[in-house]
Coordinates of C-alpha atoms and ligand atoms in Angstrom, one line a residue:
M1 CA 1.8 8.1 -25.7
E2 CA 2.9 10.4 -22.9
A3 CA 6.5 11.4 -23.1
G4 CA 9.0 9.3 -21.2
L5 CA 6.5 6.7 -20.0
P6 CA 7.9 3.2 -20.0
N7 CA 4.6 2.1 -21.3
L8 CA 4.3 -1.6 -21.6
P9 CA 0.6 -1.7 -22.3
E10 CA 0.8 0.8 -25.2
W11 CA 3.4 -1.5 -26.7
R12 CA 1.1 -4.5 -26.0
N13 CA -1.8 -2.8 -27.7
E14 CA 0.3 -2.0 -30.8
C15 CA 1.3 -5.6 -31.0
A16 CA -2.3 -6.8 -30.8
N17 CA -4.4 -4.5 -32.9
K18 CA -3.8 -0.8 -33.7
E19 CA -7.5 -0.1 -33.7
E20 CA -8.4 -1.9 -30.5
I21 CA -9.1 0.4 -27.6
M22 CA -7.4 -0.6 -24.4
K23 CA -9.2 -1.0 -21.1
K24 CA -7.9 0.9 -18.1
V25 CA -9.2 0.8 -14.6
V26 CA -8.5 4.1 -12.9
K27 CA -8.6 4.5 -9.2
F28 CA -8.5 8.0 -7.6
G29 CA -7.4 8.4 -4.0
G30 CA -8.9 10.7 -1.4
S31 CA -6.7 13.7 -2.0
S32 CA -7.5 13.5 -5.8
L33 CA -11.2 13.9 -4.9
A34 CA -11.2 16.2 -1.9
S35 CA -12.8 19.2 -3.6
A36 CA -14.6 20.3 -6.8
R37 CA -11.2 21.6 -8.0
Q38 CA -9.7 18.1 -7.7
F39 CA -12.8 16.5 -9.4
K40 CA -12.3 18.8 -12.4
K41 CA -8.7 17.6 -12.7
V42 CA -9.9 14.0 -12.5
K43 CA -12.5 14.5 -15.2
A44 CA -9.9 16.0 -17.5
I45 CA -7.6 13.0 -16.9
I46 CA -10.4 10.6 -17.7
L47 CA -11.6 12.4 -20.8
A48 CA -8.0 12.6 -22.1
D49 CA -7.9 8.9 -22.7
K50 CA -10.9 6.9 -24.0
S51 CA -9.6 3.7 -22.5
R52 CA -10.0 5.1 -18.9
S53 CA -13.4 3.5 -18.6
F54 CA -13.9 2.0 -15.2
V55 CA -13.4 4.5 -12.3
I56 CA -12.9 3.7 -8.7
P57 CA -13.2 6.7 -6.4
S58 CA -12.1 7.0 -2.7
A59 CA -13.9 9.2 -0.2
P60 CA -12.9 12.9 -0.1
G61 CA -9.5 13.1 1.6
K62 CA -7.7 16.1 3.1
R63 CA -7.9 19.4 1.3
D64 CA -4.9 20.7 3.3
K65 CA -2.7 19.4 6.1
K66 CA -5.1 20.4 8.8
D67 CA -8.2 19.0 7.2
V68 CA -9.9 15.8 8.3
K69 CA -10.7 12.9 5.9
V70 CA -14.4 12.2 5.4
T71 CA -13.9 8.6 6.3
D72 CA -12.5 9.7 9.7
L73 CA -15.5 12.1 10.2
L74 CA -17.9 9.2 9.4
Y75 CA -16.2 7.0 12.0
Q76 CA -16.4 9.8 14.6
C77 CA -20.0 10.4 13.7
Y78 CA -21.0 6.8 14.1
D79 CA -19.1 6.4 17.4
A80 CA -20.9 9.4 18.7
A81 CA -24.3 7.9 17.7
C82 CA -23.4 4.6 19.4
A83 CA -22.4 6.5 22.6
G84 CA -25.9 8.0 22.6
Q85 CA -24.6 11.5 21.7
S86 CA -26.0 13.6 19.0
C87 CA -24.1 13.2 15.7
K88 CA -26.0 15.9 13.8
K89 CA -23.2 18.4 13.9
I90 CA -20.6 16.0 12.4
L91 CA -23.1 14.7 9.9
D92 CA -23.9 18.2 8.8
Q93 CA -20.2 18.9 8.4
I94 CA -19.9 15.8 6.2
K95 CA -22.9 16.8 4.1
K96 CA -21.4 20.2 3.6
R97 CA -18.2 18.6 2.3
F98 CA -20.2 16.8 -0.4
M99 CA -22.5 19.7 -1.2
D100 CA -19.5 22.0 -1.7
I101 CA -18.2 19.5 -4.3
I102 CA -21.6 19.3 -6.0
D103 CA -22.0 23.1 -6.0
G104 CA -18.5 23.6 -7.3
L105 CA -19.2 21.3 -10.2
D106 CA -22.6 22.9 -10.9
L107 CA -24.3 19.6 -10.7
N108 CA -28.0 19.2 -10.1
L109 CA -27.8 16.5 -7.4
N110 CA -29.6 16.5 -4.1
L111 CA -28.3 14.3 -1.3
D112 CA -31.1 15.0 1.3
F113 CA -32.6 11.5 0.8
E114 CA -29.2 9.9 1.1
F115 CA -28.3 11.7 4.3
D116 CA -31.7 11.0 5.9
K117 CA -31.1 7.3 5.1
I118 CA -27.6 7.5 6.6
Q119 CA -29.0 9.1 9.8
E120 CA -31.7 6.5 10.1
N121 CA -29.2 3.6 9.6
F122 CA -26.9 5.1 12.2
N123 CA -29.8 5.1 14.6
R124 CA -30.3 1.5 13.7
R125 CA -26.6 0.8 14.5
L126 CA -25.9 -0.7 11.1
G127 CA -22.2 -0.9 11.8
R128 CA -18.9 1.0 11.7
D129 CA -18.1 -0.5 8.3
Y130 CA -21.4 0.8 6.9
A131 CA -20.7 4.2 8.3
A132 CA -17.1 4.4 6.8
S133 CA -18.3 3.1 3.4
R134 CA -20.6 6.1 2.9
G135 CA -17.7 8.3 1.9
E136 CA -16.9 6.2 -1.1
Y137 CA -20.6 5.6 -1.9
L138 CA -21.5 9.3 -2.0
N139 CA -18.3 10.4 -3.8
S140 CA -19.0 7.7 -6.5
L141 CA -22.6 8.9 -6.9
I142 CA -21.2 12.4 -7.6
M143 CA -18.6 11.1 -9.9
S144 CA -21.1 9.0 -11.9
H145 CA -23.3 12.2 -12.4
Y146 CA -20.3 14.3 -13.3
L147 CA -18.9 11.9 -15.9
G148 CA -22.2 10.5 -17.1
F149 CA -21.0 7.0 -16.4
P150 CA -23.3 4.4 -14.8
F151 CA -23.0 3.8 -11.1
V152 CA -22.4 0.2 -9.9
D153 CA -22.7 -0.3 -6.2
A154 CA -19.7 -2.1 -4.7
A155 CA -22.2 -3.9 -2.3
D156 CA -23.4 -5.9 -5.4
V157 CA -20.0 -7.0 -6.6
I158 CA -17.5 -7.1 -3.8
C159 CA -18.2 -10.1 -1.5
F160 CA -17.3 -10.8 2.2
D161 CA -18.5 -13.8 4.3
E162 CA -20.7 -13.5 7.4
K163 CA -17.6 -12.8 9.6
G164 CA -16.3 -10.1 7.3
N165 CA -13.6 -12.1 5.6
F166 CA -13.0 -11.1 2.0
L167 CA -14.1 -13.7 -0.6
V168 CA -11.7 -13.4 -3.6
D169 CA -13.1 -16.0 -6.0
K170 CA -16.7 -15.1 -5.4
T171 CA -15.9 -11.4 -6.0
N172 CA -14.0 -12.2 -9.2
H173 CA -17.0 -14.1 -10.4
E174 CA -19.6 -11.4 -9.4
L175 CA -17.5 -8.7 -11.0
K176 CA -17.1 -10.5 -14.2
E177 CA -20.8 -11.3 -14.5
H178 CA -22.0 -7.9 -13.4
L179 CA -19.6 -5.7 -15.4
A180 CA -19.9 -7.7 -18.6
G181 CA -22.7 -5.5 -19.8
Y182 CA -20.9 -2.2 -19.1
K183 CA -18.5 -0.2 -21.3
Q184 CA -18.0 2.3 -18.6
A185 CA -18.8 2.5 -14.9
V186 CA -18.1 4.2 -11.6
I187 CA -17.7 1.7 -8.7
P188 CA -17.0 2.9 -5.1
G189 CA -13.8 1.6 -3.5
F190 CA -13.2 0.2 0.0
Y191 CA -16.4 -1.8 0.7
G192 CA -18.6 -4.7 -0.3
S193 CA -21.3 -6.7 1.4
R194 CA -21.8 -9.8 3.5
P195 CA -24.3 -12.5 2.5
D196 CA -27.0 -10.8 4.6
G197 CA -26.5 -7.5 2.7
T198 CA -24.7 -5.6 5.5
I199 CA -21.7 -3.7 4.5
A200 CA -18.1 -4.8 5.2
T201 CA -14.9 -2.8 4.4
F202 CA -11.3 -3.6 3.6
S203 CA -8.7 -2.1 6.0
R204 CA -7.9 1.6 5.6
G205 CA -6.7 2.6 2.1
G206 CA -8.6 -0.4 0.7
S207 CA -10.0 1.4 -2.4
D208 CA -6.6 0.4 -3.9
I209 CA -7.7 -3.2 -3.5
T210 CA -11.1 -2.6 -5.1
G211 CA -9.4 -1.1 -8.2
S212 CA -7.1 -4.0 -8.5
L213 CA -10.0 -6.5 -8.2
V214 CA -11.9 -4.7 -10.9
A215 CA -8.9 -4.6 -13.2
R216 CA -8.4 -8.3 -12.7
A217 CA -12.0 -9.2 -13.4
L218 CA -12.1 -7.1 -16.6
L219 CA -8.7 -8.4 -17.7
A220 CA -7.8 -4.7 -18.0
D221 CA -4.6 -3.7 -19.9
L222 CA -3.6 -1.4 -17.1
Y223 CA -4.6 -0.4 -13.6
E224 CA -3.9 3.3 -13.0
N225 CA -3.7 4.3 -9.4
W226 CA -3.9 8.1 -9.2
T227 CA -2.7 9.8 -6.0
D228 CA -0.8 12.9 -4.9
V229 CA 2.8 11.7 -5.6
S230 CA 4.4 10.9 -8.9
G231 CA 5.0 7.3 -8.1
F232 CA 7.5 5.6 -5.9
L233 CA 10.7 7.4 -5.0
V234 CA 14.1 5.7 -4.6
A235 CA 14.2 6.8 -1.0
D236 CA 12.0 8.4 1.6
P237 CA 11.6 12.2 0.8
Q238 CA 11.5 12.9 4.6
I239 CA 15.2 11.8 4.7
I240 CA 16.5 12.6 1.2
D241 CA 15.7 15.9 -0.5
N242 CA 13.9 15.4 -3.8
P243 CA 14.8 11.7 -4.3
V244 CA 14.6 10.5 -7.9
P245 CA 11.5 8.7 -8.9
I246 CA 11.4 4.9 -9.7
E247 CA 10.3 4.5 -13.3
T248 CA 9.7 0.7 -13.3
I249 CA 9.6 -1.7 -10.3
T250 CA 8.7 -5.3 -10.1
Y251 CA 6.0 -6.6 -7.8
R252 CA 8.7 -8.5 -5.8
E253 CA 10.9 -5.4 -5.4
L254 CA 7.8 -3.5 -4.3
R255 CA 6.9 -6.0 -1.7
E256 CA 10.4 -5.8 -0.2
L257 CA 10.3 -2.0 -0.1
A258 CA 6.7 -1.9 1.2
Y259 CA 7.6 -4.4 4.0
M260 CA 10.2 -1.9 5.1
G261 CA 7.8 0.9 5.2
A262 CA 7.8 2.5 1.7
S263 CA 4.1 2.9 1.1
V264 CA 2.0 4.5 -1.7
L265 CA -0.3 1.6 -2.4
H266 CA -2.2 -0.8 -0.1
E267 CA -0.1 -3.9 0.3
D268 CA -3.0 -6.3 -0.7
A269 CA -3.7 -4.4 -3.9
I270 CA -0.9 -6.1 -5.7
F271 CA -2.2 -9.7 -5.5
P272 CA -5.3 -9.5 -7.8
V273 CA -3.6 -7.7 -10.7
R274 CA -0.5 -9.9 -10.3
A275 CA -2.6 -13.0 -10.8
E276 CA -3.3 -11.7 -14.4
G277 CA 0.0 -10.0 -15.0
I278 CA -1.6 -6.6 -15.2
P279 CA 0.8 -3.7 -14.6
I280 CA -0.1 -0.9 -12.2
N281 CA 0.8 2.7 -13.0
I282 CA 1.1 5.0 -10.0
R283 CA 0.2 8.5 -11.2
N284 CA -0.1 12.0 -9.8
T285 CA -3.5 13.8 -10.3
N286 CA -1.8 17.1 -9.7
R287 CA 1.0 16.4 -12.3
P288 CA -0.8 14.3 -14.9
D289 CA 2.1 14.6 -17.4
D290 CA 4.5 12.9 -15.0
P291 CA 4.9 9.3 -16.1
G292 CA 4.8 7.9 -12.6
T293 CA 5.9 4.4 -11.6
M294 CA 5.1 1.3 -13.5
I295 CA 4.8 -1.8 -11.3
V296 CA 5.2 -4.9 -13.4
E297 CA 5.6 -8.7 -13.0
N298 CA 8.9 -8.6 -14.7
T299 CA 10.8 -6.5 -17.2
S300 CA 13.8 -6.8 -19.4
R301 CA 14.4 -3.1 -19.1
K302 CA 17.6 -2.3 -17.4
P303 CA 17.0 -0.3 -14.2
R304 CA 18.4 3.2 -14.3
Y305 CA 20.6 2.5 -11.2
T306 CA 22.0 -0.7 -9.8
I307 CA 19.5 -0.4 -7.0
T308 CA 15.8 0.2 -7.4
G309 CA 15.0 1.6 -3.9
I310 CA 16.1 2.0 -0.3
A311 CA 13.7 1.7 2.7
G312 CA 14.1 1.0 6.3
K313 CA 12.7 1.0 9.8
K314 CA 13.9 1.7 13.3
G315 CA 13.0 -0.1 16.5
F316 CA 14.5 -3.6 16.2
C317 CA 16.2 -5.6 18.9
A318 CA 18.8 -8.4 18.4
V319 CA 18.7 -11.4 20.7
N320 CA 22.3 -12.7 20.5
I321 CA 22.7 -16.3 21.7
D322 CA 26.2 -17.7 22.3
K323 CA 27.1 -21.3 22.9
T324 CA 30.4 -23.0 22.1
M325 CA 30.0 -25.8 19.6
M326 CA 26.5 -24.6 18.7
N327 CA 27.2 -25.7 15.1
T328 CA 27.3 -29.4 16.1
E329 CA 24.0 -29.4 18.0
I330 CA 21.3 -30.7 15.8
G331 CA 17.9 -28.8 16.3
F332 CA 19.5 -25.8 18.1
G333 CA 17.9 -23.3 15.8
R334 CA 14.5 -25.0 15.8
K335 CA 14.4 -25.1 19.6
V336 CA 15.3 -21.4 19.8
L337 CA 12.7 -20.4 17.3
E338 CA 10.1 -22.5 19.1
V339 CA 10.5 -20.3 22.1
F340 CA 9.7 -17.2 20.0
E341 CA 6.8 -19.0 18.4
N342 CA 5.4 -20.0 21.8
C343 CA 5.6 -16.3 22.9
R344 CA 4.0 -15.3 19.6
I345 CA 6.9 -13.1 18.6
P346 CA 7.6 -13.1 14.8
F347 CA 11.2 -12.8 13.9
E348 CA 12.6 -10.6 11.1
H349 CA 16.1 -12.0 10.4
M350 CA 18.3 -14.6 11.8
P351 CA 22.0 -14.2 11.0
S352 CA 24.3 -16.9 12.5
G353 CA 27.9 -17.9 13.1
I354 CA 29.6 -21.1 14.4
D355 CA 29.0 -20.4 18.0
T356 CA 26.4 -17.5 17.8
M357 CA 23.0 -17.0 16.5
S358 CA 21.1 -13.7 16.5
V359 CA 17.3 -13.3 16.2
L360 CA 16.1 -9.9 15.1
V361 CA 12.7 -8.9 16.4
H362 CA 10.5 -5.8 16.7
Q363 CA 11.5 -4.1 20.0
D364 CA 8.1 -3.1 21.1
E365 CA 6.6 -6.6 20.5
F366 CA 9.5 -8.3 22.2
Q367 CA 9.6 -6.1 25.3
E368 CA 6.2 -7.4 26.5
T369 CA 7.5 -11.0 26.8
E370 CA 11.3 -10.6 26.9
Q371 CA 11.9 -12.3 30.2
T372 CA 9.7 -15.3 29.2
V373 CA 11.8 -15.5 26.0
I374 CA 15.1 -15.4 27.8
S375 CA 14.2 -18.0 30.3
G376 CA 12.6 -20.1 27.6
I377 CA 15.9 -20.1 25.6
H378 CA 17.9 -21.0 28.7
R379 CA 15.7 -24.0 29.3
A380 CA 15.6 -25.0 25.6
V381 CA 19.2 -24.8 24.6
H382 CA 21.4 -24.0 27.7
P383 CA 23.4 -21.2 26.0
D384 CA 26.7 -19.8 27.4
S385 CA 25.1 -16.3 27.3
I386 CA 22.3 -14.3 25.9
D387 CA 22.9 -10.7 25.1
L388 CA 20.2 -8.2 24.0
E389 CA 21.1 -5.3 21.7
S390 CA 18.2 -2.8 21.3
D391 CA 17.6 0.4 19.3
L392 CA 18.7 -1.1 15.9
A393 CA 17.4 0.0 12.5
L394 CA 17.2 -2.2 9.4
I395 CA 17.7 -0.9 6.0
A396 CA 16.7 -2.8 2.8
V397 CA 18.6 -2.0 -0.3
V398 CA 16.5 -3.5 -3.1
G399 CA 17.1 -4.0 -6.8
R400 CA 16.8 -6.6 -9.5
G401 CA 19.9 -5.0 -11.0
M402 CA 22.1 -6.1 -8.2
K403 CA 22.3 -9.7 -9.5
A404 CA 24.1 -8.7 -12.6
V405 CA 26.6 -6.3 -11.0
R406 CA 29.6 -7.2 -8.9
G407 CA 30.6 -5.2 -5.8
T408 CA 27.2 -3.9 -4.7
A409 CA 27.7 -5.0 -1.1
A410 CA 31.3 -3.7 -1.2
R411 CA 30.0 -0.3 -2.3
I412 CA 27.4 -0.2 0.5
F413 CA 30.0 -1.1 3.1
A414 CA 32.6 1.4 1.8
A415 CA 29.9 4.2 1.8
L416 CA 28.9 3.4 5.4
S417 CA 32.5 3.1 6.6
H418 CA 33.3 6.4 4.9
V419 CA 30.7 8.1 7.2
N420 CA 31.9 6.1 10.2
I421 CA 28.8 4.0 10.5
N422 CA 29.2 0.6 12.2
I423 CA 27.3 -2.2 10.5
K424 CA 25.7 -4.4 13.1
M425 CA 24.2 -7.0 10.7
I426 CA 24.2 -8.0 7.1
D427 CA 21.7 -10.3 5.4
Q428 CA 21.5 -11.0 1.7
G429 CA 18.6 -13.2 0.4
S430 CA 19.6 -15.9 -2.1
S431 CA 17.5 -14.2 -4.8
E432 CA 20.1 -11.3 -4.6
L433 CA 17.1 -9.0 -4.8
N434 CA 17.9 -7.3 -1.5
I435 CA 20.6 -6.7 1.0
I436 CA 19.5 -6.0 4.6
I437 CA 21.8 -4.0 6.8
G438 CA 21.4 -3.4 10.5
V439 CA 22.8 -0.2 12.0
R440 CA 22.1 1.7 15.2
N441 CA 18.9 3.7 15.3
D442 CA 20.9 6.9 15.6
D443 CA 22.8 6.1 12.4
F444 CA 19.7 5.4 10.4
E445 CA 19.3 8.6 8.5
N446 CA 23.0 9.1 7.8
A447 CA 23.2 5.5 6.5
I448 CA 20.3 6.1 4.0
H449 CA 22.1 9.3 2.8
A450 CA 25.3 7.4 2.3
I451 CA 23.7 4.6 0.4
Y452 CA 21.6 6.9 -1.7
N453 CA 24.6 9.0 -2.6
I454 CA 26.8 6.1 -3.6
F455 CA 24.2 4.6 -5.9
V456 CA 22.2 7.5 -7.2
N457 CA 24.3 10.7 -7.1
T458 CA 27.5 9.0 -8.2
E459 CA 25.8 6.8 -10.8
L460 CA 24.2 9.7 -12.6
Ligands
LIG1 N1 -11.5 6.1 2.5 C1 -10.9 5.0 3.0 C2 -9.7 5.4 3.9 O1 -9.6 6.6 4.2 C3 -10.4 4.0 2.0 C4 -9.5 4.6 0.9 O2 -9.3 5.8 0.8 O3 -8.9 3.8 0.2 O4 -9.0 4.6 4.4

């Protein structure tokens, strides 16, 4: 076992049968497969552990900050073809990316046939999804040659309907049936097929979902998701210098943080593995000895700090509605929310007092219909006044550990008052998993610093 890894599955395996080999599904992101050098690291990782038997590659990502992802090149190329322009130059550039990898790995693999077919299918306008999927397809062909693992085309096992909606149960069935005969396989991420055989893709970053689906169908012990960071960090590294990593996080905590903008994994990648209680381990291809972050259904392990993570977003607006005796008026809240619903504006939070009610919305969404909303509220509930407060930021302080500890909110407020930050709104869910704090956009970064310091630096 790797040092320091809070490794639930190893423990599970020990409990079951010492001889039994675990099954791990390993997904590698674009930056992990951007060059021959990265492919070599990936092979070393896979060979270091026999249980890493089902591999899901992404398309080659950026080799450095200025580089372009192959998926983006494929979209560009297809759009040029559809606009009647020549796409030969971009297609040659894409081919070179793959040939550089093949040459760097000394593989005997010729992609001329594949690229002729791609060009032909572009001419036949086979679709943007088809175009985008070729990055994963070709990278997986290379990976299958390099590892000596069989190639299973995602088009045969990941199912969408005619309209391109993903079919979860059918996919689970197909994956189970198809993969039953394999001990090892390479399966491209990101795409699948419609009933007529044409290609459909998930949204961007969707190879994470493919990995999760394969892990679920195989009832894998662990879904390893290899990327270029050593897991989730307690706070955004663009705000906090070298934030500490999160060792273990529950699916629910992750959803709260992801919703507030913390992203390492595609949001929809959680659901398939969660359905089978399979943990996800986020790992770093460039630092394979780092334990990364374990994402689990639940854990009895005490978190290292009271909080698990902090995330936040700017750009909210509070619609503050005042009316004396609001509390006695049955249906007041419903009527107000109906106005937002009719304008198709989702609301984020809704703190209220005896005579006041605030509805927090995304500023940019709200601005398009703000006058309709204001007049709608006037007509619906005849308030004394409606006041708008824009340029607010919301910060979520998330942690399963908060339930067991008294004074978490008090510590947050003391930390913020210490740095002279005015709290505009507070909202704590009844699960006590998170506390949401509203501050001015301008105070956002300082507020994150203050909260991080009080929980991480002073709890060390
Ligand atoms: N290659 C696709 C993208 O760039 C999918 C993925 O990497 O997961 O979004």
